[in-house]
Coordinates of C-alpha atoms and ligand atoms in Angstrom, one line a residue:
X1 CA 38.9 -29.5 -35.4
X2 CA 40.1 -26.9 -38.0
X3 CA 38.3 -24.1 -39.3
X4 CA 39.9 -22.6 -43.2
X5 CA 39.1 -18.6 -43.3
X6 CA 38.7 -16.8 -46.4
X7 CA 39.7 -13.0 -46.2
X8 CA 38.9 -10.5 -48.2
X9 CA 40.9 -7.4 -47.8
X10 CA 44.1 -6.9 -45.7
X11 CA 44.4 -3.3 -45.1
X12 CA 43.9 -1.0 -41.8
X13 CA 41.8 -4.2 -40.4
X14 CA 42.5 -7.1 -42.7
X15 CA 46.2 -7.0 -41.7
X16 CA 45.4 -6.5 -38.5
X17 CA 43.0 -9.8 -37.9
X18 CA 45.6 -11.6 -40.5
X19 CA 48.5 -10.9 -37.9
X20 CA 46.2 -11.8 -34.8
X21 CA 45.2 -15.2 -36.3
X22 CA 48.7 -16.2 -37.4
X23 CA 50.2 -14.8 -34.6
X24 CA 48.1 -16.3 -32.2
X25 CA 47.0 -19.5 -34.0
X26 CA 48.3 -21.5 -31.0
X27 CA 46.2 -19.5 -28.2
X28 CA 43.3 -19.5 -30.0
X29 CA 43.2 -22.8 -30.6
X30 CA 43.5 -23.8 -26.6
X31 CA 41.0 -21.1 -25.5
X32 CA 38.3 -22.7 -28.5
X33 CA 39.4 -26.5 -29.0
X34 CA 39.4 -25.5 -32.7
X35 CA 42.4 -24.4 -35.2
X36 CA 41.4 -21.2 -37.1
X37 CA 43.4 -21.6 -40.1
X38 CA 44.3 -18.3 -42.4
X39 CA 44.3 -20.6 -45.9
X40 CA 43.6 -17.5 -48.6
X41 CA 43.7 -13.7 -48.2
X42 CA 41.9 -11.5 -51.5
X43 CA 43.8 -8.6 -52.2
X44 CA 43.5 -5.9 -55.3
X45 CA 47.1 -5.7 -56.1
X46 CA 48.7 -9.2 -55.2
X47 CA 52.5 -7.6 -56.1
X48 CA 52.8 -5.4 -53.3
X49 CA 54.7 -6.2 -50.6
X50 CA 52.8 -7.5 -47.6
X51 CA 53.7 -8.7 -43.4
X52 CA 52.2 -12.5 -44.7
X53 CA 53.8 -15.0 -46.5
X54 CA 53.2 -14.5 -49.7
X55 CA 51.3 -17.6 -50.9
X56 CA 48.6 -17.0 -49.0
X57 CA 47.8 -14.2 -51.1
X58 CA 45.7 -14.0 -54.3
X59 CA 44.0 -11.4 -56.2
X60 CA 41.3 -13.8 -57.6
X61 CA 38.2 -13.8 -56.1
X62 CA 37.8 -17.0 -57.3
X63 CA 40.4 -18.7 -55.3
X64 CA 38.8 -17.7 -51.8
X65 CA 35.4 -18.1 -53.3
X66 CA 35.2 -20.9 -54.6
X67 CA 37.3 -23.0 -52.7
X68 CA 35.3 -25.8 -50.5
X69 CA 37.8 -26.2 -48.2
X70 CA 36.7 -22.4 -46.8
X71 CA 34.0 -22.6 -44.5
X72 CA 34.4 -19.0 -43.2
X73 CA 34.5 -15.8 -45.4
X74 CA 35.9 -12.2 -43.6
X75 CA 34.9 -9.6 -45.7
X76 CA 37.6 -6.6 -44.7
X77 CA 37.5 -4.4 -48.3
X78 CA 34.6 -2.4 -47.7
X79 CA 32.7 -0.5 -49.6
X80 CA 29.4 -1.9 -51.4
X81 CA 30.4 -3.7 -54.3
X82 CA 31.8 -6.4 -54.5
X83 CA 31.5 -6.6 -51.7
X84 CA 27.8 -7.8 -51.0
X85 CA 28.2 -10.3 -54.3
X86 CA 30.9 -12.0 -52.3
X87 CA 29.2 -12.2 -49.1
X88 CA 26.1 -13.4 -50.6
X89 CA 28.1 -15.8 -53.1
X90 CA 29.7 -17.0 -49.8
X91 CA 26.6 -18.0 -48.2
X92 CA 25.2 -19.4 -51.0
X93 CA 27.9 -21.4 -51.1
X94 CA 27.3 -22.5 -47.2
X95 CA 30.1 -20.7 -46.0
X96 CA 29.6 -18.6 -42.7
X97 CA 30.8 -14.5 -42.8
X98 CA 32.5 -12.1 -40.8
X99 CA 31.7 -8.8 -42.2
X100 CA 32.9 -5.0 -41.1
X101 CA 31.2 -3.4 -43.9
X102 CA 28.3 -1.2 -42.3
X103 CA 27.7 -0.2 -46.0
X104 CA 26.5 -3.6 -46.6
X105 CA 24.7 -4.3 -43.7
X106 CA 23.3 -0.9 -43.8
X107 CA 21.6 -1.5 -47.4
X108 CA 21.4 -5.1 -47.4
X109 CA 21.7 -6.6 -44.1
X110 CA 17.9 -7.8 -43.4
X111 CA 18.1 -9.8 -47.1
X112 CA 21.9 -11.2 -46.1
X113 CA 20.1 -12.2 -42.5
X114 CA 17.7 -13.9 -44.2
X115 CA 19.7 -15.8 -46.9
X116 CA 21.9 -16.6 -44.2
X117 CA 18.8 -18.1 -42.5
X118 CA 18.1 -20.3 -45.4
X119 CA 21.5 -21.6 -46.2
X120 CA 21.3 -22.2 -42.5
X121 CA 24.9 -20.5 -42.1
X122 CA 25.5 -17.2 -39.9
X123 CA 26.6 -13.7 -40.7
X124 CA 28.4 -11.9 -37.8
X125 CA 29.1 -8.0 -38.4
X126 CA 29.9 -6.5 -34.8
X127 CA 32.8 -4.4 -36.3
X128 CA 30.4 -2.8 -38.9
X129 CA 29.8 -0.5 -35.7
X130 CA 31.7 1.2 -33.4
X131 CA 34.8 -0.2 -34.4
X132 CA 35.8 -2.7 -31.0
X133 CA 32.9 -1.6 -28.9
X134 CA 30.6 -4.4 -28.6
X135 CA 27.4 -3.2 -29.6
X136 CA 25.3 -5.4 -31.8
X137 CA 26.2 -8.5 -29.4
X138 CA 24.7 -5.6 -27.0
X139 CA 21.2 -5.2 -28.4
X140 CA 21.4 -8.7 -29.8
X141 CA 22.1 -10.4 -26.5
X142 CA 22.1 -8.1 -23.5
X143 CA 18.8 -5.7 -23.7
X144 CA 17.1 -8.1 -26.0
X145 CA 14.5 -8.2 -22.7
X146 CA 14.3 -4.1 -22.9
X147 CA 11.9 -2.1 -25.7
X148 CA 14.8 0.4 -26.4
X149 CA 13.4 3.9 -26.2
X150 CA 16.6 5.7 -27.9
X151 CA 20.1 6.0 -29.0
X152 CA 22.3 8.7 -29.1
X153 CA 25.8 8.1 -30.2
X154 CA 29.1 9.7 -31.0
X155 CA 30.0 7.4 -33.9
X156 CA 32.1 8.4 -36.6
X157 CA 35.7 8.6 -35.0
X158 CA 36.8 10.6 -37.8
X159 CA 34.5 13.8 -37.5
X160 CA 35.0 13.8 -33.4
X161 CA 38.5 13.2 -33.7
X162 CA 38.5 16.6 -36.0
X163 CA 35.8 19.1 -34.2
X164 CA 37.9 17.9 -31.3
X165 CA 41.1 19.6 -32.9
X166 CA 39.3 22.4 -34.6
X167 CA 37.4 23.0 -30.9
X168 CA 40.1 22.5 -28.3
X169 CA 43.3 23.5 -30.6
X170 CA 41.8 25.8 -33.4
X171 CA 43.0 23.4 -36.5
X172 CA 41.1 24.4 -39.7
X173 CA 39.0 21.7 -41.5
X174 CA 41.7 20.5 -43.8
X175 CA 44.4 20.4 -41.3
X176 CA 42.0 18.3 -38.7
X177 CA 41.0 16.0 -41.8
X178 CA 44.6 15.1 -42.9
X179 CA 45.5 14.1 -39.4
X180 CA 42.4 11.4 -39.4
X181 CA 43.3 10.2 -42.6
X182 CA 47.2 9.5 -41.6
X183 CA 45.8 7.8 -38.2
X184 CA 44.1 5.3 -40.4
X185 CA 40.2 5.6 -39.3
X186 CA 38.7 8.1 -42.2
X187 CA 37.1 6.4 -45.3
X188 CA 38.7 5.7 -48.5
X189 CA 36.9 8.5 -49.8
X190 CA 36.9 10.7 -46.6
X191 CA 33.1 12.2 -47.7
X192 CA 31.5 8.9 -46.3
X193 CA 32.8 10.4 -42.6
X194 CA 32.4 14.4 -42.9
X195 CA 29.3 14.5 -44.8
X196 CA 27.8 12.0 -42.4
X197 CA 27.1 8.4 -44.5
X198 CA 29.1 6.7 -42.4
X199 CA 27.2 7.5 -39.1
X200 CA 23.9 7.3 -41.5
X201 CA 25.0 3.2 -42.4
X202 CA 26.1 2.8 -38.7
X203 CA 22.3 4.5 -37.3
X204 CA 20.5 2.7 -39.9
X205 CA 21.9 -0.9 -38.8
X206 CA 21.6 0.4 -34.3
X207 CA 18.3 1.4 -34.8
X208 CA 17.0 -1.3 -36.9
X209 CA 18.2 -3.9 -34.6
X210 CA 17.4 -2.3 -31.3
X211 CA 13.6 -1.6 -33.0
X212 CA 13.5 -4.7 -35.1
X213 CA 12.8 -2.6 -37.8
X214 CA 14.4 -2.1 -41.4
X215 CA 15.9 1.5 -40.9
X216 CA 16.9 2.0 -44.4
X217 CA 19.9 4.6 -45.2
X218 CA 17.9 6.9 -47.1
X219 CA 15.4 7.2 -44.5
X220 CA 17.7 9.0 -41.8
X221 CA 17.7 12.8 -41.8
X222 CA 21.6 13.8 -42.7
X223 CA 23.7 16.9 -42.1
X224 CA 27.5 16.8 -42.4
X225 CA 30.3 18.7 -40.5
X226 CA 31.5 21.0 -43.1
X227 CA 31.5 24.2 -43.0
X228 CA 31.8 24.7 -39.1
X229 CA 33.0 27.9 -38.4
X230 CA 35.7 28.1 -35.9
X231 CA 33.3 30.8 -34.1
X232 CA 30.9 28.6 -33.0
X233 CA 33.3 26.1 -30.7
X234 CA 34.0 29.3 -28.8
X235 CA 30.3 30.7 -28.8
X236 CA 28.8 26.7 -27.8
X237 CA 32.1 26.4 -25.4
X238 CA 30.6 29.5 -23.4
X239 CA 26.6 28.5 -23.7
X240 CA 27.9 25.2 -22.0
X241 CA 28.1 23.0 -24.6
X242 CA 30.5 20.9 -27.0
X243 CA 29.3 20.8 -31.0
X244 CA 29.4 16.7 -31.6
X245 CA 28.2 14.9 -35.0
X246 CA 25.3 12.7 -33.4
X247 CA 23.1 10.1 -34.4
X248 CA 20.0 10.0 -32.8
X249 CA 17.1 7.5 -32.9
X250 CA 14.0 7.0 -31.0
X251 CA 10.4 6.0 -30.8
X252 CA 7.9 8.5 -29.9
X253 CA 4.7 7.4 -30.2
X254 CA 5.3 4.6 -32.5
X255 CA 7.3 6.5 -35.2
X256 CA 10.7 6.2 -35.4
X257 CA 12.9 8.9 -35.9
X258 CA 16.3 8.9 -36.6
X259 CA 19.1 11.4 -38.1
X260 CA 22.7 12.2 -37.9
X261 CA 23.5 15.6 -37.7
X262 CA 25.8 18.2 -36.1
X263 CA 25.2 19.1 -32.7
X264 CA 25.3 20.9 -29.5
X265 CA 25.4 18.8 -26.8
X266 CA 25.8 20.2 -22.8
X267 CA 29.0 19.6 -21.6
X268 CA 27.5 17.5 -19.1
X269 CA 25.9 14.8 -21.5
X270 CA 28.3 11.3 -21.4
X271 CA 28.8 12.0 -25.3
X272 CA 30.2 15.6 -24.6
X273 CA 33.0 14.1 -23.0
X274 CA 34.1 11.3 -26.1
X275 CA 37.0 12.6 -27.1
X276 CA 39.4 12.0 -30.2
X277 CA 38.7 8.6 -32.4
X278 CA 36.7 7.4 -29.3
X279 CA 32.8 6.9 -29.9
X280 CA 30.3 6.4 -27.2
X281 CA 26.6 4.9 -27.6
X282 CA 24.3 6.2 -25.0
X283 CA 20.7 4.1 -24.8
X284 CA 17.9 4.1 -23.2
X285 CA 16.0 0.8 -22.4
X286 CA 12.4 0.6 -20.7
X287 CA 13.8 -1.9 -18.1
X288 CA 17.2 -1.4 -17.7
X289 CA 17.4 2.7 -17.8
X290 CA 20.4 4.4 -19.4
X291 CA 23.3 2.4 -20.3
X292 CA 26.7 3.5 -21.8
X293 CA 29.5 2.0 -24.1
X294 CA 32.7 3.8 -25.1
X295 CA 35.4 2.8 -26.8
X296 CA 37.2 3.0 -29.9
X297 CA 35.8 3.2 -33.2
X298 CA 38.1 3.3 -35.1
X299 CA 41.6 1.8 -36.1
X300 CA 42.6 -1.2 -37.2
X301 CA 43.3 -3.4 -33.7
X302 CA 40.0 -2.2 -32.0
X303 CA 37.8 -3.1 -35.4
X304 CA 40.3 -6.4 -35.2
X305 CA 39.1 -7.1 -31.7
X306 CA 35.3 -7.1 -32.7
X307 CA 36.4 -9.4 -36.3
X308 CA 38.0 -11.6 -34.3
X309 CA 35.6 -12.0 -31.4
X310 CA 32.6 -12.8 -34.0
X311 CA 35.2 -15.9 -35.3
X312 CA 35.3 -16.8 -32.0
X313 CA 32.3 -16.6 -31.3
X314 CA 31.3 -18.7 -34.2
X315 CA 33.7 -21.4 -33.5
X316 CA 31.7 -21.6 -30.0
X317 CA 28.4 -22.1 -31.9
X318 CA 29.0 -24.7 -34.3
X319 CA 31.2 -26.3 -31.8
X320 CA 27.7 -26.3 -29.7
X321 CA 26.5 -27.5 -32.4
X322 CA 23.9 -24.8 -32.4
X323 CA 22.6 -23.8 -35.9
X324 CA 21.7 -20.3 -36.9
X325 CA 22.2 -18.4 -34.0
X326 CA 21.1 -15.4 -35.0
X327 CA 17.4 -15.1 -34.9
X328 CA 16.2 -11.5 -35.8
X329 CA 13.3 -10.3 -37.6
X330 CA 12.8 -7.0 -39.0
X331 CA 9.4 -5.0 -39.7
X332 CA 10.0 -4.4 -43.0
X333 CA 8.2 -1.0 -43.6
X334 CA 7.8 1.1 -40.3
X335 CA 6.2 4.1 -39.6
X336 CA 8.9 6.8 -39.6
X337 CA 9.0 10.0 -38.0
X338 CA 9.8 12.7 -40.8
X339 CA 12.4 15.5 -40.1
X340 CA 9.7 18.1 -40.2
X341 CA 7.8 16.6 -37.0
X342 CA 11.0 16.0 -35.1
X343 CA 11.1 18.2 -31.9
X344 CA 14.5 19.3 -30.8
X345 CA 16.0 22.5 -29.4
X346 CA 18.4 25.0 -31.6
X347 CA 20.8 27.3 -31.8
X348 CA 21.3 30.1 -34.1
X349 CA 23.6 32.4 -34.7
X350 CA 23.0 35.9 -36.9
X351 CA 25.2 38.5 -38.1
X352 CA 23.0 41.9 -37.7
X353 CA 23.0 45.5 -38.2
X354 CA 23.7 46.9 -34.9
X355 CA 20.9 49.2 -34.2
X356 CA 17.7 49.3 -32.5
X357 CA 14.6 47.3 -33.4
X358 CA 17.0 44.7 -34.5
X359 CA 16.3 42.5 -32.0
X360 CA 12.3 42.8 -31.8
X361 CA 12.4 41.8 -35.6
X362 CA 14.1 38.8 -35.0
X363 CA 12.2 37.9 -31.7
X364 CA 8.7 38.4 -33.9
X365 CA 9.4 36.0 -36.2
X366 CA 10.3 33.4 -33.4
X367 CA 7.2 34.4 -32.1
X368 CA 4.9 33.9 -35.1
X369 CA 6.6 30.9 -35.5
X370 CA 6.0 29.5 -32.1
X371 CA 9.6 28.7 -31.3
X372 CA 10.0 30.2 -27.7
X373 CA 13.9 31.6 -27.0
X374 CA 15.5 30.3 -24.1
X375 CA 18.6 32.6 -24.5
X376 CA 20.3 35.6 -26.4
X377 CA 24.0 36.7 -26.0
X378 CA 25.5 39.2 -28.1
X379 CA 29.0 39.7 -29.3
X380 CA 30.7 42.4 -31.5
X381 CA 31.9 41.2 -35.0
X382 CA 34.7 41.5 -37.4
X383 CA 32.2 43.7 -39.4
X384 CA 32.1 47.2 -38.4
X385 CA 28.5 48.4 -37.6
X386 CA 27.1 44.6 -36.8
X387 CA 26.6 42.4 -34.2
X388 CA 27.1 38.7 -33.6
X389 CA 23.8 37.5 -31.7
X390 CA 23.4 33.7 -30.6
X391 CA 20.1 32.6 -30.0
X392 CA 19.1 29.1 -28.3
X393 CA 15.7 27.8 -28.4
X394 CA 12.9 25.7 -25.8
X395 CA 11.6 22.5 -28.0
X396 CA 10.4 23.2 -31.3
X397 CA 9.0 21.2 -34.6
X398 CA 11.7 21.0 -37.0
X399 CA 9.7 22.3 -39.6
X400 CA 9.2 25.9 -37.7
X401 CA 13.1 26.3 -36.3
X402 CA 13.9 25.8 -40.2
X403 CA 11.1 28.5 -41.3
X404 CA 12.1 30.6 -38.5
X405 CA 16.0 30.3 -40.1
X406 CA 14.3 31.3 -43.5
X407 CA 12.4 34.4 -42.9
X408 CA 15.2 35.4 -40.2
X409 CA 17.5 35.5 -42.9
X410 CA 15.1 37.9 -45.5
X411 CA 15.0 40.6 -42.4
X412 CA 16.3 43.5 -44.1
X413 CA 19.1 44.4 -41.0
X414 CA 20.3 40.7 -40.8
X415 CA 23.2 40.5 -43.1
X416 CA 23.5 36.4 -42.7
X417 CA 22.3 33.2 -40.7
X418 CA 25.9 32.3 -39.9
X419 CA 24.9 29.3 -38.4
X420 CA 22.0 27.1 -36.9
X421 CA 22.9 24.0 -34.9
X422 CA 20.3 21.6 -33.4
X423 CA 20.8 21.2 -29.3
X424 CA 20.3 17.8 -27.4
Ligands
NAP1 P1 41.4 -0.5 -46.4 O1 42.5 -0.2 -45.5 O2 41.1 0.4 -47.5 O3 41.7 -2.0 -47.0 C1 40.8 -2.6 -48.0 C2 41.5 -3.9 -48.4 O4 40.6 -4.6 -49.3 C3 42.8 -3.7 -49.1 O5 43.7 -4.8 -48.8 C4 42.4 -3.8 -50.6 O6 43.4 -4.4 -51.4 C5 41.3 -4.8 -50.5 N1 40.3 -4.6 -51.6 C6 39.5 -3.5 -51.7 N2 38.7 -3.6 -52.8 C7 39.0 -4.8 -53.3 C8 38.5 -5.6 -54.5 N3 37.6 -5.1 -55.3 N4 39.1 -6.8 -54.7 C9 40.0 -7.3 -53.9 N5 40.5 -6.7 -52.8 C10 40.0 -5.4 -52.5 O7 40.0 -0.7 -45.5 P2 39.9 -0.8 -44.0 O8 40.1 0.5 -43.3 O9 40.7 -2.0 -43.5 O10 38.3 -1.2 -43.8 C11 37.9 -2.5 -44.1 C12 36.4 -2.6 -43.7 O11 36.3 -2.4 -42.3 C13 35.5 -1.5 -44.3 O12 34.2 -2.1 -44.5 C14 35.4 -0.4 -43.2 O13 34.3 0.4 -43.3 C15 35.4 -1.3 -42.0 N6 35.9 -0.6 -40.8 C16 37.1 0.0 -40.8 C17 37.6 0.7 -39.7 C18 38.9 1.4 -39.6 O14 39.1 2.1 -38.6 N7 39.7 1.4 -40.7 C19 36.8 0.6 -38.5 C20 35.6 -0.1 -38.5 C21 35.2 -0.7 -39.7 P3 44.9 -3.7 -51.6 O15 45.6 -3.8 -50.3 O16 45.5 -4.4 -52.7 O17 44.5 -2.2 -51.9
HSE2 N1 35.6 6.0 -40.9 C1 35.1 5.4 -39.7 C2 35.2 6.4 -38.6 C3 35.8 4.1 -39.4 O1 35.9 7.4 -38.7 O2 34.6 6.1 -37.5 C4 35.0 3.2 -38.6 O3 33.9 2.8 -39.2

């Protein structure tokens, strides 16, 4: 039996899962009883020089398209359009898909799910998150017995790779960024990683399988990494802590609540200790207690490892003969959890005058805001005649750790909020 694959895209991944599927044609084929055959490959500029043979490659979407001898489209160019036109033109053309584009799935995946439901085809996207860490086979397979009570994940390798090298080796921001764009893991546009979307795309399609609940993109809570000042890995290093972009989702009390953010997490938490383009999903399932999965996630042979496993994967189910394998349902408008109501701990830290009162001021408005201080250190600064002071917070409502940030800030010897991190 042969199977003729359609890909679109042969960059970081693409050429990645192009070389593992030619290289390994012969392998593959034993292990599944089925040729996978590489018959087209989609690329932008079809001149450039590329490690296939060349007649495989076109740069008209037609060709891959539209040809009936593909029964499996890989969809490796990213970003969200074309992208989603070919993927749903491919399975209304009763060809299966093998996506990586969290953007996609993120946006669109319930509707793709469902179209690939009625064309009685499947769409596989494992690589959309985490890179080679198999997670949605995870939720979809594995804990599908548990109610999942919450996620928190170290998922963009691009931002840990770089507040690991601004923490540990004092890089500055640009310096950190240009290393993650020559290892191959940051976005075309690098704002999808530091400004969060990517973890946003990645939480939005964790949390609405693992709730079986449309988590739309727009409806997680977003901060980004930039702007870290250098101060604060030394200040979080000392309070215990490492300063990680998370993404966080749970279900108190039938809300759901989920945001990506930066922040301080104890150095004894699994996720302190992900280091470099590694990400780590931490969850929490009513039966089956904590679980943890770390890996890469990022780079084009890890991300190739999860594209080629969903092939495989599908070459198992139709050879089984079994159609439509994946069954999942979404609520399609759950109740969400808004940022305001979200109870988390914080840190703060103030540049003051250095004089008394100063910190009875501050302690008042914590006060009158019912946000209870756990712990106060203070430092000298750069700034003659002022103090550094870092303040970390018990539990609080969102809503009052951000008033509390606002009127801090009006006090008349505070010269600036220099920073306010939530703590996990
Ligand atoms: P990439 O290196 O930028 O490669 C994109 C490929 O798609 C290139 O070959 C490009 O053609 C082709 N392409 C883009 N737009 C096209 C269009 N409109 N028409 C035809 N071809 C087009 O991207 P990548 O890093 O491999 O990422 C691919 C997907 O995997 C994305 O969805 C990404 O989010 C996801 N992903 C990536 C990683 C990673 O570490 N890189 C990890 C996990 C998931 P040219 O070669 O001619 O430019
Ligand atoms: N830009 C992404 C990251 C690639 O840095 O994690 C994987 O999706």
């Amino acid at each position: 039996m042969q199977l003729n694959v359609g890909l679109l895209g042969l960059g970081t991944v693409g050429s990645q899962v192009a070389e593992r599927l030619l290289q390994k044609r012969d392998s593959l084929a034993r292990r599944t009883g089925v040729v996978l055959n590489l018959r087209r490959v989609l690329v932008r500029d079809a001149e450039r020089p590329r490690s296939i043979p060349s007649e495989l490659i076109t740069d008209a979407p037609d060709e891959v398209l539209n040809d009936p001898e593909i029964q499996v489209l890989v969809e490796l160019m990213g970003g969200e359009e074309p992208a989603r036109t070919y993927i749903e033109r491919g399975l209304r053309a009763g060809k299966h898909v093998v996506t990586a584009n969290k953007v996609v799935m993120a946006k669109h995946g319930p509707e793709l799910l469902e179209l690939a439901g009625e064309m009685d085809v499947d769409i596989y996207f494992e690589a959309a998150v985490g890179g080679g860490i198999p997670l949605i086979s995870t939720f979809k397979v594995d804990l599908i017995a548990n109610d999942i009570e919450r996620i928190a994940a170290v998922i963009n390798g691009t931002t840990n790779y770089m507040l690991g090298r601004m923490g540990a080796d004092g890089l500055d921001y640009a310096a950190a960024l240009l290393e993650a764009q020559a290892a191959g893991f940051a976005e075309e546009d690098p704002t999808a990683d530091v400004a969060g979307f990517d973890a946003v795309y990645k939480l939005s399609i964790l949390a609405s399988i693992a709730f079986g609940a449309r988590v739309h993109p727009d409806q997680v809570f977003r901060e980004g990494i930039e702007g870290i000042d250098p101060l604060d890995f030394r200040y979080a290093k000392e309070l215990g802590y490492e300063i990680k972009l998370l993404a966080y989702a749970a279900r108190p009390n039938g809300k759901i609540e989920a945001r990506v953010h930066p922040a301080l997490v104890p150095v004894s938490h699994p996720l302190a200790q992900v280091e470099g383009a590694f990400n780590a999903v931490y969850i929490e399932g009513d039966l089956v207690g904590p679980v943890l999965l770390r890996g890469q996630g990022a780079g084009g042979r890890p991300t190739a490892s999860a594209v080629v496993g969903d092939l495989l994967d599908l070459v198992f189910t139709i050879r089984k003969k079994a159609a439509n394998r994946v069954l999942m349902t979404f609520d399609p408008d759950p109740p969400m959890l808004p940022m305001a109501d979200v109870v988390t701990k914080a840190y703060y830290r103030l540049r003051a005058e250095d004089r008394t009162g100063v910190l009875a001021q501050v302690g008042r408005v914590f006060g009158e805001e019912d946000v209870s201080i756990a712990s106060m250190i203070q430092k000298d600064s750069i700034e003659e005649g002022t103090a550094e002071l870092v303040f970390t917070t018990h539990p609080a409502r969102d809503a009052a750790l951000a008033r509390a940030r606002e009127r801090i800030a009006e006090l008349e010897p505070i010269r600036r909020v220099g920073a306010f991190f939530r703590v996990i």
